[in-house]
mmCIF file of C-alpha atoms in Angstrom:
data_model
loop_
_atom_site.group_PDB
_atom_site.id
_atom_site.type_symbol
_atom_site.label_atom_id
_atom_site.label_comp_id
_atom_site.label_asym_id
_atom_site.label_seq_id
_atom_site.Cartn_x
_atom_site.Cartn_y
_atom_site.Cartn_z
ATOM 1 C CA GLY A 855 54.731 75.546 -60.442
ATOM 2 C CA LEU A 856 56.602 72.603 -60.912
ATOM 3 C CA LEU A 857 55.224 72.234 -64.305
ATOM 4 C CA ALA A 858 55.735 75.965 -65.021
ATOM 5 C CA LEU A 859 59.286 75.630 -63.905
ATOM 6 C CA SER A 860 60.065 72.730 -65.863
ATOM 7 C CA SER A 861 58.879 74.605 -69.021
ATOM 8 C CA ALA A 862 61.182 77.279 -67.998
ATOM 9 C CA LEU A 863 64.083 75.287 -67.743
ATOM 10 C CA LEU A 864 63.856 73.668 -71.028
ATOM 11 C CA PHE A 865 62.774 77.228 -73.003
ATOM 12 C CA GLY A 866 65.368 78.641 -71.055
ATOM 13 C CA ALA A 867 68.182 76.564 -72.377
ATOM 14 C CA SER A 868 67.178 76.587 -75.670
ATOM 15 C CA THR A 869 67.823 80.154 -75.930
ATOM 16 C CA PRO A 870 71.666 80.048 -75.862
ATOM 17 C CA PHE A 871 72.066 77.185 -77.992
ATOM 18 C CA ALA A 872 69.769 78.801 -80.653
ATOM 19 C CA LYS A 873 72.659 81.807 -80.635
ATOM 20 C CA THR A 874 75.194 79.098 -81.568
ATOM 21 C CA LEU A 875 73.001 77.512 -84.376
ATOM 22 C CA LEU A 876 72.478 81.015 -86.026
ATOM 23 C CA GLY A 877 75.944 80.693 -87.769
ATOM 24 C CA GLY A 878 74.457 78.132 -90.336
ATOM 25 C CA SER A 879 70.710 79.322 -90.702
ATOM 26 C CA ASP A 880 69.196 82.803 -91.411
ATOM 27 C CA PRO A 881 66.737 83.559 -88.433
ATOM 28 C CA TRP A 882 63.752 82.924 -90.065
ATOM 29 C CA MET A 883 64.855 79.445 -91.172
ATOM 30 C CA LEU A 884 66.145 78.662 -87.803
ATOM 31 C CA ALA A 885 62.834 79.669 -86.051
ATOM 32 C CA GLY A 886 60.870 77.673 -88.498
ATOM 33 C CA LEU A 887 62.925 74.448 -87.618
ATOM 34 C CA LEU A 888 62.729 75.046 -84.374
ATOM 35 C CA TYR A 889 58.762 74.535 -84.284
ATOM 36 C CA LEU A 890 59.274 71.953 -86.872
ATOM 37 C CA GLY A 891 61.110 69.998 -84.488
ATOM 38 C CA ALA A 892 58.834 70.378 -81.878
ATOM 39 C CA GLY A 893 55.762 69.668 -84.242
ATOM 40 C CA LEU A 894 57.195 66.377 -85.547
ATOM 41 C CA GLY A 895 58.397 65.213 -82.238
ATOM 42 C CA LEU A 896 55.263 65.685 -80.749
ATOM 43 C CA LEU A 897 53.357 63.855 -83.389
ATOM 44 C CA VAL A 898 55.320 60.876 -82.967
ATOM 45 C CA VAL A 899 54.537 60.819 -79.127
ATOM 46 C CA TRP A 900 50.784 61.436 -80.149
ATOM 47 C CA LEU A 901 51.041 58.454 -82.545
ATOM 48 C CA ILE A 902 52.742 56.462 -79.863
ATOM 49 C CA ARG A 903 49.916 57.390 -77.297
ATOM 50 C CA GLY A 904 47.383 56.609 -79.904
ATOM 51 C CA LEU A 905 48.671 52.880 -79.627
ATOM 52 C CA GLY A 906 47.512 52.448 -76.412
ATOM 53 C CA PHE A 907 50.534 54.101 -74.343
ATOM 54 C CA GLY A 908 50.134 57.021 -71.841
ATOM 55 C CA ASN A 909 47.344 59.216 -71.124
ATOM 56 C CA GLN A 910 43.943 58.470 -73.340
ATOM 57 C CA HIS A 911 41.595 60.883 -71.147
ATOM 58 C CA GLU A 912 42.610 64.247 -72.842
ATOM 59 C CA VAL A 913 40.029 66.107 -75.001
ATOM 60 C CA ALA A 914 40.630 66.689 -78.635
ATOM 61 C CA LEU A 915 40.521 70.493 -80.034
ATOM 62 C CA GLN A 916 37.306 71.428 -80.783
ATOM 63 C CA ARG A 917 35.872 73.801 -83.632
ATOM 64 C CA ARG A 918 34.568 76.451 -81.383
ATOM 65 C CA ASP A 919 38.528 76.375 -80.136
ATOM 66 C CA MET A 920 39.854 77.289 -83.315
ATOM 67 C CA PRO A 921 39.757 81.244 -83.272
ATOM 68 C CA TRP A 922 41.744 81.197 -80.291
ATOM 69 C CA PHE A 923 44.031 78.817 -81.605
ATOM 70 C CA VAL A 924 44.730 80.092 -84.922
ATOM 71 C CA ALA A 925 45.432 83.386 -83.365
ATOM 72 C CA ALA A 926 47.870 81.804 -80.842
ATOM 73 C CA ILE A 927 49.744 80.202 -83.819
ATOM 74 C CA VAL A 928 50.385 83.450 -85.532
ATOM 75 C CA CYS A 929 51.259 85.310 -82.339
ATOM 76 C CA GLY A 930 53.462 82.522 -80.752
ATOM 77 C CA GLY A 931 54.437 80.483 -83.810
ATOM 78 C CA VAL A 932 55.037 83.229 -86.334
ATOM 79 C CA VAL A 933 55.655 86.510 -85.091
ATOM 80 C CA GLY A 934 57.588 85.654 -81.722
ATOM 81 C CA PRO A 935 60.002 83.110 -83.075
ATOM 82 C CA VAL A 936 60.999 85.199 -85.960
ATOM 83 C CA ALA A 937 61.415 88.525 -83.946
ATOM 84 C CA LEU A 938 63.433 86.642 -81.338
ATOM 85 C CA MET A 939 66.036 85.089 -83.756
ATOM 86 C CA THR A 940 66.322 88.490 -85.340
ATOM 87 C CA GLY A 941 66.846 90.095 -82.145
ATOM 88 C CA LEU A 942 69.405 87.491 -80.887
ATOM 89 C CA ALA A 943 71.414 87.761 -84.081
ATOM 90 C CA LEU A 944 71.939 91.286 -82.768
ATOM 91 C CA THR A 945 72.252 90.738 -78.855
ATOM 92 C CA SER A 946 74.397 88.934 -76.661
ATOM 93 C CA ALA A 947 72.824 85.364 -75.505
ATOM 94 C CA SER A 948 72.695 86.426 -72.027
ATOM 95 C CA VAL A 949 71.405 89.771 -72.520
ATOM 96 C CA ALA A 950 68.898 88.296 -74.965
ATOM 97 C CA SER A 951 68.046 85.869 -72.236
ATOM 98 C CA LEU A 952 67.372 88.029 -69.359
ATOM 99 C CA LEU A 953 65.222 90.387 -71.633
ATOM 100 C CA LEU A 954 63.151 87.584 -72.185
ATOM 101 C CA THR A 955 61.789 88.043 -68.527
ATOM 102 C CA LEU A 956 59.705 90.621 -70.254
ATOM 103 C CA GLU A 957 57.364 87.724 -71.521
ATOM 104 C CA GLY A 958 55.978 87.309 -67.846
ATOM 105 C CA VAL A 959 55.421 91.071 -67.435
ATOM 106 C CA PHE A 960 53.414 91.339 -70.904
ATOM 107 C CA THR A 961 51.545 87.896 -70.039
ATOM 108 C CA ALA A 962 50.410 89.386 -66.680
ATOM 109 C CA LEU A 963 49.188 92.895 -68.050
ATOM 110 C CA VAL A 964 47.198 91.227 -70.801
ATOM 111 C CA ALA A 965 45.869 88.449 -68.515
ATOM 112 C CA TRP A 966 44.770 91.507 -66.037
ATOM 113 C CA ILE A 967 43.592 93.935 -68.786
ATOM 114 C CA VAL A 968 42.198 92.150 -71.260
ATOM 115 C CA PHE A 969 40.968 88.892 -69.806
ATOM 116 C CA LYS A 970 40.422 90.243 -66.471
ATOM 117 C CA GLU A 971 42.305 87.984 -64.103
ATOM 118 C CA HIS A 972 43.271 88.886 -60.550
ATOM 119 C CA PHE A 973 46.231 91.189 -60.456
ATOM 120 C CA HIS A 974 48.106 90.880 -56.888
ATOM 121 C CA TRP A 975 49.964 93.663 -55.974
ATOM 122 C CA ARG A 976 53.239 91.724 -55.829
ATOM 123 C CA ILE A 977 52.899 91.084 -59.506
ATOM 124 C CA GLY A 978 52.620 95.137 -60.224
ATOM 125 C CA SER A 979 56.004 95.460 -58.064
ATOM 126 C CA GLY A 980 57.594 92.545 -59.529
ATOM 127 C CA MET A 981 56.791 94.012 -63.373
ATOM 128 C CA LEU A 982 58.432 97.313 -62.174
ATOM 129 C CA ALA A 983 61.585 95.488 -61.127
ATOM 130 C CA ILE A 984 61.590 93.421 -64.396
ATOM 131 C CA PHE A 985 61.227 96.777 -66.255
ATOM 132 C CA GLY A 986 64.104 98.229 -64.549
ATOM 133 C CA GLY A 987 65.991 95.176 -65.501
ATOM 134 C CA ALA A 988 65.447 95.483 -68.974
ATOM 135 C CA ILE A 989 66.104 99.033 -69.513
ATOM 136 C CA SER A 990 69.496 98.732 -67.595
ATOM 137 C CA LEU A 991 70.237 95.569 -70.397
ATOM 138 C CA ALA A 992 69.049 97.968 -73.119
ATOM 139 C CA TRP A 993 70.635 100.979 -72.119
ATOM 140 C CA THR A 994 74.059 101.709 -74.002
ATOM 141 C CA GLY A 995 75.279 105.045 -72.307
ATOM 142 C CA THR A 996 73.632 106.913 -75.477
ATOM 143 C CA LEU A 997 70.205 107.131 -77.326
ATOM 144 C CA VAL A 998 71.426 105.350 -80.513
ATOM 145 C CA TRP A 999 68.541 103.605 -82.461
ATOM 146 C CA ILE A 1000 71.039 101.047 -83.975
ATOM 147 C CA ASP A 1001 71.774 99.578 -80.703
ATOM 148 C CA SER A 1002 68.340 99.216 -79.555
ATOM 149 C CA VAL A 1003 67.113 97.408 -82.225
ATOM 150 C CA GLY A 1004 68.009 93.850 -80.945
ATOM 151 C CA PRO A 1005 66.338 94.374 -77.430
ATOM 152 C CA LEU A 1006 63.432 95.931 -79.013
ATOM 153 C CA LEU A 1007 62.940 93.096 -81.337
ATOM 154 C CA ILE A 1008 63.182 90.596 -78.201
ATOM 155 C CA ALA A 1009 60.563 92.750 -76.278
ATOM 156 C CA ALA A 1010 58.545 92.411 -79.375
ATOM 157 C CA ALA A 1011 58.735 88.579 -79.152
ATOM 158 C CA CYS A 1012 57.943 88.548 -75.485
ATOM 159 C CA PHE A 1013 54.768 90.632 -76.292
ATOM 160 C CA ALA A 1014 53.554 88.268 -79.069
ATOM 161 C CA TRP A 1015 54.479 85.065 -76.929
ATOM 162 C CA ALA A 1016 52.340 87.171 -74.232
ATOM 163 C CA LEU A 1017 49.281 87.303 -76.466
ATOM 164 C CA ASP A 1018 50.204 83.564 -77.481
ATOM 165 C CA ASN A 1019 49.845 82.434 -73.593
ATOM 166 C CA ASN A 1020 46.446 84.198 -73.123
ATOM 167 C CA LEU A 1021 45.172 82.841 -76.044
ATOM 168 C CA THR A 1022 46.302 79.482 -75.436
ATOM 169 C CA ARG A 1023 44.945 79.799 -71.830
ATOM 170 C CA LYS A 1024 41.489 79.619 -73.845
ATOM 171 C CA VAL A 1025 42.248 75.941 -75.167
ATOM 172 C CA SER A 1026 44.292 74.774 -72.213
ATOM 173 C CA LEU A 1027 41.666 72.307 -71.189
ATOM 174 C CA SER A 1028 42.158 70.400 -74.672
ATOM 175 C CA ASP A 1029 44.942 67.914 -75.162
ATOM 176 C CA PRO A 1030 48.260 69.518 -74.552
ATOM 177 C CA ILE A 1031 50.162 67.399 -76.876
ATOM 178 C CA GLU A 1032 47.874 68.274 -79.529
ATOM 179 C CA ILE A 1033 47.761 72.000 -79.307
ATOM 180 C CA ALA A 1034 51.770 71.897 -79.093
ATOM 181 C CA MET A 1035 52.279 69.303 -81.901
ATOM 182 C CA VAL A 1036 49.615 71.285 -84.013
ATOM 183 C CA LYS A 1037 51.328 74.660 -83.253
ATOM 184 C CA GLY A 1038 54.878 73.355 -83.887
ATOM 185 C CA VAL A 1039 53.957 71.749 -87.184
ATOM 186 C CA VAL A 1040 51.772 74.691 -88.522
ATOM 187 C CA ALA A 1041 54.295 77.351 -87.414
ATOM 188 C CA GLY A 1042 57.418 75.415 -88.611
ATOM 189 C CA LEU A 1043 56.060 75.040 -91.981
ATOM 190 C CA VAL A 1044 54.629 78.293 -92.667
ATOM 191 C CA ASN A 1045 58.357 79.836 -91.189
ATOM 192 C CA VAL A 1046 60.396 77.548 -93.240
ATOM 193 C CA GLY A 1047 58.188 78.139 -96.387
ATOM 194 C CA LEU A 1048 58.442 81.878 -95.886
ATOM 195 C CA SER A 1049 62.299 81.660 -95.447
ATOM 196 C CA LEU A 1050 62.603 79.877 -98.587
ATOM 197 C CA LEU A 1051 60.683 82.394 -100.559
ATOM 198 C CA VAL A 1052 62.895 84.997 -99.652
ATOM 199 C CA GLY A 1053 66.353 83.046 -100.424
ATOM 200 C CA GLY A 1054 66.581 81.175 -97.116
ATOM 201 C CA GLU A 1055 68.470 78.030 -97.326
ATOM 202 C CA PHE A 1056 68.323 74.744 -94.930
ATOM 203 C CA PRO A 1057 71.536 74.197 -92.535
ATOM 204 C CA GLY A 1058 73.847 71.282 -93.077
ATOM 205 C CA SER A 1059 73.450 67.910 -92.407
ATOM 206 C CA ASP A 1060 75.371 68.022 -89.385
ATOM 207 C CA GLN A 1061 73.110 70.859 -87.585
ATOM 208 C CA LEU A 1062 69.783 70.097 -88.938
ATOM 209 C CA PRO A 1063 69.281 67.231 -86.375
ATOM 210 C CA LEU A 1064 70.711 69.422 -83.280
ATOM 211 C CA THR A 1065 67.999 72.134 -84.643
ATOM 212 C CA LEU A 1066 65.460 69.546 -84.687
ATOM 213 C CA ALA A 1067 66.051 68.220 -81.316
ATOM 214 C CA ALA A 1068 66.820 71.454 -79.754
ATOM 215 C CA GLY A 1069 63.097 72.565 -80.963
ATOM 216 C CA PHE A 1070 61.321 69.383 -79.639
ATOM 217 C CA LEU A 1071 62.778 69.906 -76.202
ATOM 218 C CA GLY A 1072 62.860 73.608 -75.975
ATOM 219 C CA TYR A 1073 59.588 74.350 -77.422
ATOM 220 C CA GLY A 1074 57.427 71.152 -77.906
ATOM 221 C CA VAL A 1075 57.940 69.668 -74.790
ATOM 222 C CA SER A 1076 58.384 73.008 -72.996
ATOM 223 C CA LEU A 1077 54.869 74.037 -74.374
ATOM 224 C CA VAL A 1078 53.145 71.074 -73.145
ATOM 225 C CA LEU A 1079 54.234 71.800 -69.746
ATOM 226 C CA PHE A 1080 53.352 75.250 -70.137
ATOM 227 C CA VAL A 1081 49.994 74.445 -71.156
ATOM 228 C CA LEU A 1082 49.329 71.840 -68.428
ATOM 229 C CA ALA A 1083 50.560 74.822 -65.961
ATOM 230 C CA LEU A 1084 48.014 77.104 -67.383
ATOM 231 C CA ARG A 1085 45.440 74.726 -66.902
ATOM 232 C CA HIS A 1086 46.160 74.354 -63.445
ATOM 233 C CA ILE A 1087 47.411 77.575 -61.901
ATOM 234 C CA GLY A 1088 46.166 80.267 -64.775
ATOM 235 C CA THR A 1089 47.733 82.663 -67.056
ATOM 236 C CA ALA A 1090 49.264 85.155 -64.816
ATOM 237 C CA ARG A 1091 50.533 82.854 -62.140
ATOM 238 C CA THR A 1092 52.227 80.271 -65.025
ATOM 239 C CA GLY A 1093 53.818 83.493 -66.722
ATOM 240 C CA ALA A 1094 55.394 84.362 -63.526
ATOM 241 C CA TYR A 1095 56.878 81.217 -62.641
ATOM 242 C CA PHE A 1096 58.019 81.369 -66.425
ATOM 243 C CA SER A 1097 59.951 84.401 -65.909
ATOM 244 C CA SER A 1098 62.900 81.962 -64.302
ATOM 245 C CA ALA A 1099 63.781 80.793 -67.945
ATOM 246 C CA PRO A 1100 65.669 83.882 -68.835
ATOM 247 C CA PHE A 1101 68.175 83.080 -65.621
ATOM 248 C CA VAL A 1102 68.674 79.538 -67.099
ATOM 249 C CA GLY A 1103 69.506 81.348 -70.252
ATOM 250 C CA ALA A 1104 71.969 83.509 -68.991
ATOM 251 C CA ILE A 1105 73.822 81.212 -66.833
ATOM 252 C CA ILE A 1106 74.254 78.923 -69.796
ATOM 253 C CA ALA A 1107 75.286 81.583 -71.770
ATOM 254 C CA VAL A 1108 77.867 82.813 -69.421
ATOM 255 C CA ALA A 1109 79.188 79.396 -68.447
ATOM 256 C CA TRP A 1110 78.844 77.718 -72.065
ATOM 257 C CA LEU A 1111 79.735 80.635 -74.496
ATOM 258 C CA ASP A 1112 82.068 82.545 -72.295
ATOM 259 C CA GLU A 1113 80.099 85.710 -72.365
ATOM 260 C CA PRO A 1114 81.179 88.567 -69.928
ATOM 261 C CA VAL A 1115 79.530 88.847 -66.780
ATOM 262 C CA THR A 1116 78.923 92.716 -66.984
ATOM 263 C CA ALA A 1117 77.479 95.037 -64.440
ATOM 264 C CA GLN A 1118 74.365 95.593 -66.619
ATOM 265 C CA ILE A 1119 73.795 91.748 -66.176
ATOM 266 C CA VAL A 1120 74.397 91.732 -62.537
ATOM 267 C CA VAL A 1121 71.989 94.505 -61.876
ATOM 268 C CA ALA A 1122 69.129 93.129 -64.302
ATOM 269 C CA GLY A 1123 69.601 89.797 -62.828
ATOM 270 C CA LEU A 1124 69.146 91.160 -59.130
ATOM 271 C CA LEU A 1125 66.125 93.132 -60.350
ATOM 272 C CA MET A 1126 64.447 90.502 -62.383
ATOM 273 C CA GLY A 1127 65.335 87.817 -59.948
ATOM 274 C CA GLU A 1128 63.329 89.714 -57.206
ATOM 275 C CA ASP A 1129 60.180 89.251 -59.058
ATOM 276 C CA ILE A 1130 60.437 85.365 -58.938
ATOM 277 C CA MET A 1131 60.752 85.672 -55.397
ATOM 278 C CA ARG A 1132 57.802 87.973 -55.086
ATOM 279 C CA GLN A 1133 55.541 85.424 -57.178
ATOM 280 C CA LEU A 1134 56.648 82.402 -54.659
ATOM 281 C CA ALA A 1135 55.654 84.815 -51.801
ATOM 282 C CA ALA A 1136 52.524 85.525 -53.153
ATOM 283 C CA ARG A 1137 51.748 82.262 -53.661
ATOM 284 C CA ALA A 1138 52.241 81.169 -49.926
ATOM 285 C CA ASP A 1139 50.619 84.028 -48.998
ATOM 286 C CA VAL A 1140 47.420 83.046 -50.955
ATOM 287 C CA LEU A 1141 47.711 79.250 -49.675
ATOM 288 C CA ALA A 1142 48.256 79.813 -46.190
ATOM 289 C CA ALA A 1143 45.251 82.436 -46.081
ATOM 290 C CA CYS A 1144 42.591 81.349 -48.258
ATOM 291 C CA ASP A 1145 40.023 78.797 -49.160
ATOM 292 C CA LEU A 1146 40.863 77.054 -52.376
ATOM 293 C CA VAL A 1147 37.268 77.480 -53.635
ATOM 294 C CA ILE A 1148 34.606 79.453 -52.619
ATOM 295 C CA LEU A 1149 31.176 79.986 -54.367
ATOM 296 C CA PRO A 1150 28.923 82.306 -52.731
ATOM 297 C CA ARG A 1151 25.559 81.790 -53.731
ATOM 298 C CA ILE A 1152 25.898 81.772 -57.689
ATOM 299 C CA MET A 1153 23.224 81.575 -60.524
ATOM 300 C CA PHE A 1154 23.490 80.641 -64.170
ATOM 301 C CA ASP A 1155 20.829 80.568 -66.725
ATOM 302 C CA HIS A 1156 21.188 78.174 -69.561
ATOM 303 C CA PRO A 1157 19.140 78.209 -72.628
ATOM 304 C CA ASP A 1158 17.532 74.550 -71.974
ATOM 305 C CA GLY A 1159 16.814 76.211 -68.367
ATOM 306 C CA VAL A 1160 18.559 77.061 -65.066
ATOM 307 C CA ALA A 1161 21.450 75.495 -64.809
ATOM 308 C CA LEU A 1162 22.829 76.638 -61.197
ATOM 309 C CA ASP A 1163 20.488 77.987 -58.952
ATOM 310 C CA ASP A 1164 21.622 79.512 -55.621
ATOM 311 C CA VAL A 1165 24.607 77.319 -55.279
ATOM 312 C CA SER A 1166 27.064 77.840 -52.251
ATOM 313 C CA LEU A 1167 29.952 75.770 -51.391
ATOM 314 C CA SER A 1168 33.419 76.407 -49.875
ATOM 315 C CA VAL A 1169 36.304 73.784 -50.116
ATOM 316 C CA LYS A 1170 39.337 74.513 -48.054
ATOM 317 C CA ALA A 1171 43.059 73.160 -48.481
ATOM 318 C CA GLY A 1172 43.536 69.363 -47.932
ATOM 319 C CA GLU A 1173 39.770 68.665 -48.363
ATOM 320 C CA ILE A 1174 38.417 66.337 -51.241
ATOM 321 C CA PHE A 1175 34.953 67.516 -52.413
ATOM 322 C CA GLY A 1176 33.153 65.538 -54.525
ATOM 323 C CA LEU A 1177 29.922 66.456 -56.908
ATOM 324 C CA LEU A 1178 27.281 63.759 -57.806
ATOM 325 C CA GLY A 1179 23.976 64.118 -59.781
ATOM 326 C CA PRO A 1180 22.509 62.877 -62.966
ATOM 327 C CA ASN A 1181 23.141 64.534 -66.669
ATOM 328 C CA GLY A 1182 21.934 67.974 -66.917
ATOM 329 C CA ALA A 1183 22.386 68.759 -62.904
ATOM 330 C CA GLY A 1184 24.923 71.296 -63.573
ATOM 331 C CA LYS A 1185 28.155 69.756 -62.298
ATOM 332 C CA THR A 1186 29.933 70.797 -65.580
ATOM 333 C CA THR A 1187 28.770 74.443 -65.631
ATOM 334 C CA LEU A 1188 29.898 74.575 -61.658
ATOM 335 C CA ILE A 1189 33.043 73.310 -62.917
ATOM 336 C CA ASN A 1190 33.195 75.738 -65.923
ATOM 337 C CA ALA A 1191 32.247 78.583 -63.262
ATOM 338 C CA MET A 1192 35.291 77.498 -61.242
ATOM 339 C CA LEU A 1193 37.413 77.742 -64.199
ATOM 340 C CA ASN A 1194 36.533 81.041 -65.502
ATOM 341 C CA LEU A 1195 35.513 79.421 -68.701
ATOM 342 C CA VAL A 1196 31.560 80.698 -67.891
ATOM 343 C CA VAL A 1197 30.676 83.801 -66.077
ATOM 344 C CA PRO A 1198 27.843 83.688 -63.574
ATOM 345 C CA ASP A 1199 24.551 85.653 -63.822
ATOM 346 C CA GLU A 1200 24.367 85.971 -60.230
ATOM 347 C CA GLY A 1201 27.236 85.609 -57.662
ATOM 348 C CA SER A 1202 30.942 84.926 -58.035
ATOM 349 C CA VAL A 1203 33.632 82.526 -57.712
ATOM 350 C CA ARG A 1204 36.867 82.926 -55.675
ATOM 351 C CA VAL A 1205 39.964 80.714 -56.084
ATOM 352 C CA LEU A 1206 42.936 80.977 -53.824
ATOM 353 C CA GLY A 1207 41.589 83.986 -52.699
ATOM 354 C CA ARG A 1208 40.995 85.607 -56.372
#
């Protein structure tokens, strides 16, 4: 969870900072420059690593990953940031930050409904708390459409990023720096180009470096950590931990931008904060009560023959389990089954009780 929480800290801080940058850029240009800063910064990291520094063992993106990856870029790199920046222009930074907890709700729902990930009851009750907090923030006392445009746009951004999170999970075993770098460069160029087409302009020379730096940290480094978290703890759990990001943003907005602490923000903060505690409690319960890995008699047929035939094993917390065998013995297939990348023809796999 530390990777997801670190990712949340960086992204959460970027929201109120982006609010201060909106005065010098239109929302579309700002979204593009933030992603471009992420992509260019990570390109430098990627080039330095290519000289022999850092981890050299990450797997590059493959052709089969491209459909998932392109869809993730469209949802998370184009639709999401533009909706957020437009909504942020119509909403206070503290309210916008707390509304971003909806991303965790939508991420878990998509993971559960579309990708069939395990759905713990605590996640469901936490979603209700977050939804209640979002209603509290968006409610103005009367049903006035114009007052809801900002919150609705931020909710749309959250849904776009939820799709992005689940799509990125499909390629999360690939190099996280390459994933975030390509997504940043492509999304940045597309958004900047579209902004220029509709009359947008680059910010001043004093603001441009700040925008690119904020993008590198809040979108680039944050995304690398997020992809690593997806790899280790799955989409729904990562989204739950990432839900702490809005509280970071809200605290910074109140302390730095002198935004008022209203009753709506307090109620929403309490409701949404409850969800974070539920996720941590659920994680502790699962670790205490369940084996880490259980494979009860699984079978998997490969086009070249049977890859797994009546395999059973159980690995408990604290144990180290090694797989030894010649090429073609089924080691990779077994690991892929544990990671839910392939579905066994018979039997099932349980990891952390799921």
